[in-house]
């Protein structure tokens, strides 16, 4: 089985985020990027499937800067191939455009199962997986947390709902799944192995095709949220605090009688 | 055969030729059995990886020999036990040399030319005196240790394993081996005197008054009415008893705990004083970054396994064991020894037995050592420091951890910390750009060592940079240094975690990366010395960075503060007067021997110091080292830090618990809070007290 995992780099929220002078995007010059955490889950799920059932795992990313170390980390964790798509900046920031670029790239890459993060912190819509499935004409399940093979031509994708309810879908291969969480926490890549990979392995590079879909939406304004400044700390014994809280909620008409 | 007047004795007195022949036959047999066992052990060590320890031993031969001869490692903190063993050791040595002398004189020199024999006359008299006196020392020492072992029953000699279920192993073999060993020695000593006493009673050579004990024994036999004939019979029986026991001992030695006589001599000579302080690089070209099987062990590490006498000193010193963790450094070594005997031979006869055989193959982690055991270690070095025979537990634990890291077998919290360290250079997962934010609370700007030349380059470290409570301490240090007119600067955003604990976690690749980043930053700066408040950074900068090219000295702030107070650059305006106790951080004290500087500082600022029972090199770890601070400690019965605060509160009227390590500030403030000791004792950093006093 060939598993392909498209990943992307997102701004690291540990750093202070700045908005650029036009007010429609982040100031990318001061950004530090990291792999989207849902994509990290997708990589882990692919590697778990490979470890247990055998498969070839290919990780693919648009080269939107700083992606090399992330791809080498995927190789160090056990991915078989890592491909970066050069010149895909035009698609950045749009799920539809990204999906169309990826779909074209996947034409040349064997894929039985495509796993990708269900969303990312900088998404507007969180629909790369949906659009990708559409562009490839493949079945799709979203918010998946756990994949198991079901015979040679299908997988079972698991979804978890609130309240401990679970659903399982049998999906024909090839298919695209949006991954919410892997069955296990993403594995550790020892630094020496990552550095070894950087020294001895090569990333494959391919040119990104031009996106043939527009973004579908445009950013009008990006701004930091106004600081609330309306916090009120209730003090006193638990009974008094409860009393005050009740009065406030009642005053706002949030509780009846 | 001998001159009638000259003092001497016949070697095979009272024995016919067949008996003598039988004795030689038995002797040859015993030696053959000994050689076979010794060879099996040597063959085992020869399978170990190469290690340049012999060269090291050559360089410090005198040191090693002195340690052995003076029993310094055995007497340390266990004066009476050490002294008793000292008596046994020297008694044994003298008795053994005595036997050798007879052998050389009778079996060699006599055969060459009887006229050259020297075991007679004045030499014989002094010989008799020495052996009789040292024999007493030997027996008294034995009696003391036997009374300790079976009378006082100290906790150190309880062989219960904290890392295994009680029904999964039996150590009755160990107990039998102990008893066999002790009684054999005792009986050999006693029968020796019996032989002598009976001979003197039968022959009464007047010069034998030199044999103090034997002569008195002969008097006792006379008083009891023993006839000459009976004395001769007694001599015959006790002679054979003595001979069979002694030869039996020779044969039994390499198959029992008696082998420690030989192995531990060697082990102490090849012991590396820097063990743990400077960790070995991973094996070049090895398939795994850490130790996966015994094939990865050096010969010294295999020797370590056999060297353990089960004295339990490491076992009682270990903070992890005290906290109820499944780790005992003793049992780590013994478990590996059993496995090594299974796989590589060199067997002990009386061993640990298990109802189920280990079917885990050659793998060490899992069947032989549990991951939880390895992760429990705080790398406090108390075991290495306590071990009287030079066993090096900590480097071994780190080698095994390297394998765990490679396999990704670790706490999720540790994995997060390592990923943060890799990405941001600090374990807090905060932006590296905010590393020097703590300086914003200062009324002056600290020099940027990347731009300006400084005398002291202050390597701040993670906790002192990012932890809000420790930031206060860092600012206090900065103010004090400024006040004393010290020329110092910091690396600002260019500093990374120094990697001491990263290395001890077993993440060698990350250590290398951090160290390279730091060295790159340091290489661009001009400074005379590195200053740090963090003992962990101090250790690796001082002991491990020189291999990466760091040539400047490394100074702990307690050392610099002591200097400043001594030289009058800081003057005490308001003497502290407070009653304090001081906690020696493992990485400052035990690791690097800085005990006096912080105490001098306390003395000079007028604090009244009361020592805790476990102080200086016997200090008790706070539980944070070796990466433990990044792991979950909820499973512990009593956290080491809480144990320690209990000890300090137990001193009575101590106001302040003084620390000299950023991690200690947070560890102990937390321990004071969670153990409900607030109001009884307050945790203060050394620098805070100094700032108040000057
Ligand atoms: S270093 Fe400390 S915690 Fe680790 S085994 Fe030795 S005594 Fe125990
Ligand atoms: S390792 Fe050393 S200190 Fe520990 S029990 Fe063995 S001999 Fe004693």
mmCIF file of N, CA, C and O and ligand atoms in Angstrom, chain B residues 314 317-321 327-329 332 376-384 393-394 397 401 590-591 621, ligand 1:
data_model
loop_
_atom_site.group_PDB
_atom_site.id
_atom_site.type_symbol
_atom_site.label_atom_id
_atom_site.label_comp_id
_atom_site.label_asym_id
_atom_site.label_seq_id
_atom_site.Cartn_x
_atom_site.Cartn_y
_atom_site.Cartn_z
ATOM 1 N N UNK B 314 25.098 1.938 47.893
ATOM 2 C CA UNK B 314 24.426 2.706 46.852
ATOM 3 C C UNK B 314 22.918 2.593 47.011
ATOM 4 O O UNK B 314 22.179 3.548 46.797
ATOM 5 N N UNK B 317 21.730 4.945 49.572
ATOM 6 C CA UNK B 317 21.984 6.360 49.245
ATOM 7 C C UNK B 317 21.063 6.860 48.137
ATOM 8 O O UNK B 317 20.876 8.061 47.985
ATOM 9 N N UNK B 318 20.499 5.946 47.373
ATOM 10 C CA UNK B 318 19.771 6.337 46.146
ATOM 11 C C UNK B 318 18.456 7.058 46.455
ATOM 12 O O UNK B 318 17.584 6.507 47.105
ATOM 13 N N UNK B 319 18.304 8.286 45.968
ATOM 14 C CA UNK B 319 17.068 9.022 46.237
ATOM 15 C C UNK B 319 15.868 8.423 45.499
ATOM 16 O O UNK B 319 14.739 8.537 45.975
ATOM 17 N N UNK B 320 16.120 7.802 44.375
ATOM 18 C CA UNK B 320 15.009 7.203 43.632
ATOM 19 C C UNK B 320 14.429 6.034 44.423
ATOM 20 O O UNK B 320 13.217 5.891 44.569
ATOM 21 N N UNK B 321 15.313 5.219 44.954
ATOM 22 C CA UNK B 321 14.842 4.088 45.757
ATOM 23 C C UNK B 321 14.106 4.594 46.998
ATOM 24 O O UNK B 321 13.053 4.092 47.363
ATOM 25 N N UNK B 327 13.922 1.481 41.290
ATOM 26 C CA UNK B 327 15.349 1.543 40.972
ATOM 27 C C UNK B 327 16.186 1.361 42.219
ATOM 28 O O UNK B 327 15.982 2.037 43.222
ATOM 29 N N UNK B 328 17.111 0.428 42.145
ATOM 30 C CA UNK B 328 18.174 0.349 43.132
ATOM 31 C C UNK B 328 19.438 0.166 42.321
ATOM 32 O O UNK B 328 19.531 -0.755 41.510
ATOM 33 N N UNK B 329 20.418 1.051 42.502
ATOM 34 C CA UNK B 329 21.643 0.903 41.698
ATOM 35 C C UNK B 329 22.294 -0.457 41.919
ATOM 36 O O UNK B 329 22.864 -1.033 40.994
ATOM 37 N N UNK B 332 20.346 -2.975 39.867
ATOM 38 C CA UNK B 332 20.628 -2.764 38.447
ATOM 39 C C UNK B 332 21.890 -3.538 38.068
ATOM 40 O O UNK B 332 21.931 -4.280 37.085
ATOM 41 N N UNK B 376 13.961 6.367 36.320
ATOM 42 C CA UNK B 376 13.833 6.858 37.700
ATOM 43 C C UNK B 376 15.091 7.554 38.193
ATOM 44 O O UNK B 376 15.062 8.293 39.166
ATOM 45 N N UNK B 377 16.202 7.332 37.523
ATOM 46 C CA UNK B 377 17.489 7.842 38.024
ATOM 47 C C UNK B 377 17.583 9.362 37.869
ATOM 48 O O UNK B 377 17.284 9.908 36.820
ATOM 49 N N UNK B 378 18.031 10.030 38.922
ATOM 50 C CA UNK B 378 18.224 11.483 38.868
ATOM 51 C C UNK B 378 19.669 11.828 38.515
ATOM 52 O O UNK B 378 20.054 12.991 38.575
ATOM 53 N N UNK B 379 20.465 10.831 38.200
ATOM 54 C CA UNK B 379 21.908 10.988 37.926
ATOM 55 C C UNK B 379 22.601 11.792 39.022
ATOM 56 O O UNK B 379 23.499 12.575 38.745
ATOM 57 N N UNK B 380 22.183 11.560 40.273
ATOM 58 C CA UNK B 380 22.729 12.362 41.376
ATOM 59 C C UNK B 380 24.152 11.942 41.733
ATOM 60 O O UNK B 380 24.832 12.627 42.480
ATOM 61 N N UNK B 381 24.556 10.781 41.244
ATOM 62 C CA UNK B 381 25.919 10.269 41.443
ATOM 63 C C UNK B 381 26.171 9.755 42.872
ATOM 64 O O UNK B 381 27.290 9.397 43.216
ATOM 65 N N UNK B 382 25.125 9.707 43.683
ATOM 66 C CA UNK B 382 25.322 9.232 45.059
ATOM 67 C C UNK B 382 25.810 7.781 45.053
ATOM 68 O O UNK B 382 26.616 7.384 45.899
ATOM 69 N N UNK B 383 25.330 6.989 44.091
ATOM 70 C CA UNK B 383 25.721 5.577 44.045
ATOM 71 C C UNK B 383 27.213 5.450 43.732
ATOM 72 O O UNK B 383 27.935 4.716 44.404
ATOM 73 N N UNK B 384 27.656 6.177 42.731
ATOM 74 C CA UNK B 384 29.059 6.092 42.328
ATOM 75 C C UNK B 384 29.957 6.560 43.476
ATOM 76 O O UNK B 384 30.998 5.975 43.766
ATOM 77 N N UNK B 393 27.865 3.381 38.004
ATOM 78 C CA UNK B 393 26.483 3.131 37.600
ATOM 79 C C UNK B 393 25.952 4.157 36.602
ATOM 80 O O UNK B 393 25.237 3.802 35.672
ATOM 81 N N UNK B 394 26.294 5.423 36.835
ATOM 82 C CA UNK B 394 25.611 6.484 36.085
ATOM 83 C C UNK B 394 25.915 6.444 34.575
ATOM 84 O O UNK B 394 24.990 6.512 33.768
ATOM 85 N N UNK B 397 23.807 3.742 33.145
ATOM 86 C CA UNK B 397 22.389 4.100 33.064
ATOM 87 C C UNK B 397 22.156 4.999 31.847
ATOM 88 O O UNK B 397 21.194 4.813 31.094
ATOM 89 N N UNK B 401 19.854 4.479 28.640
ATOM 90 C CA UNK B 401 18.827 5.473 28.300
ATOM 91 C C UNK B 401 18.942 5.905 26.837
ATOM 92 O O UNK B 401 17.947 6.211 26.195
ATOM 93 N N UNK B 590 28.864 17.086 44.938
ATOM 94 C CA UNK B 590 29.373 15.747 44.652
ATOM 95 C C UNK B 590 30.090 15.692 43.299
ATOM 96 O O UNK B 590 31.125 15.060 43.151
ATOM 97 N N UNK B 591 29.514 16.350 42.304
ATOM 98 C CA UNK B 591 30.119 16.277 40.980
ATOM 99 C C UNK B 591 31.423 17.064 40.890
ATOM 100 O O UNK B 591 32.363 16.630 40.247
ATOM 101 N N UNK B 621 19.821 14.259 46.952
ATOM 102 C CA UNK B 621 19.341 14.904 45.721
ATOM 103 C C UNK B 621 17.917 15.431 45.865
ATOM 104 O O UNK B 621 17.090 14.834 46.523
HETATM 105 S S1 LIG C 1 22.613 8.398 40.287
HETATM 106 FE FE1 LIG C 1 21.387 8.763 42.124
HETATM 107 S S2 LIG C 1 19.291 8.274 41.460
HETATM 108 FE FE2 LIG C 1 20.653 7.381 39.921
HETATM 109 S S3 LIG C 1 20.952 5.297 40.607
HETATM 110 FE FE3 LIG C 1 22.633 6.499 41.444
HETATM 111 S S4 LIG C 1 21.932 7.065 43.476
HETATM 112 FE FE4 LIG C 1 20.127 6.399 42.357
#
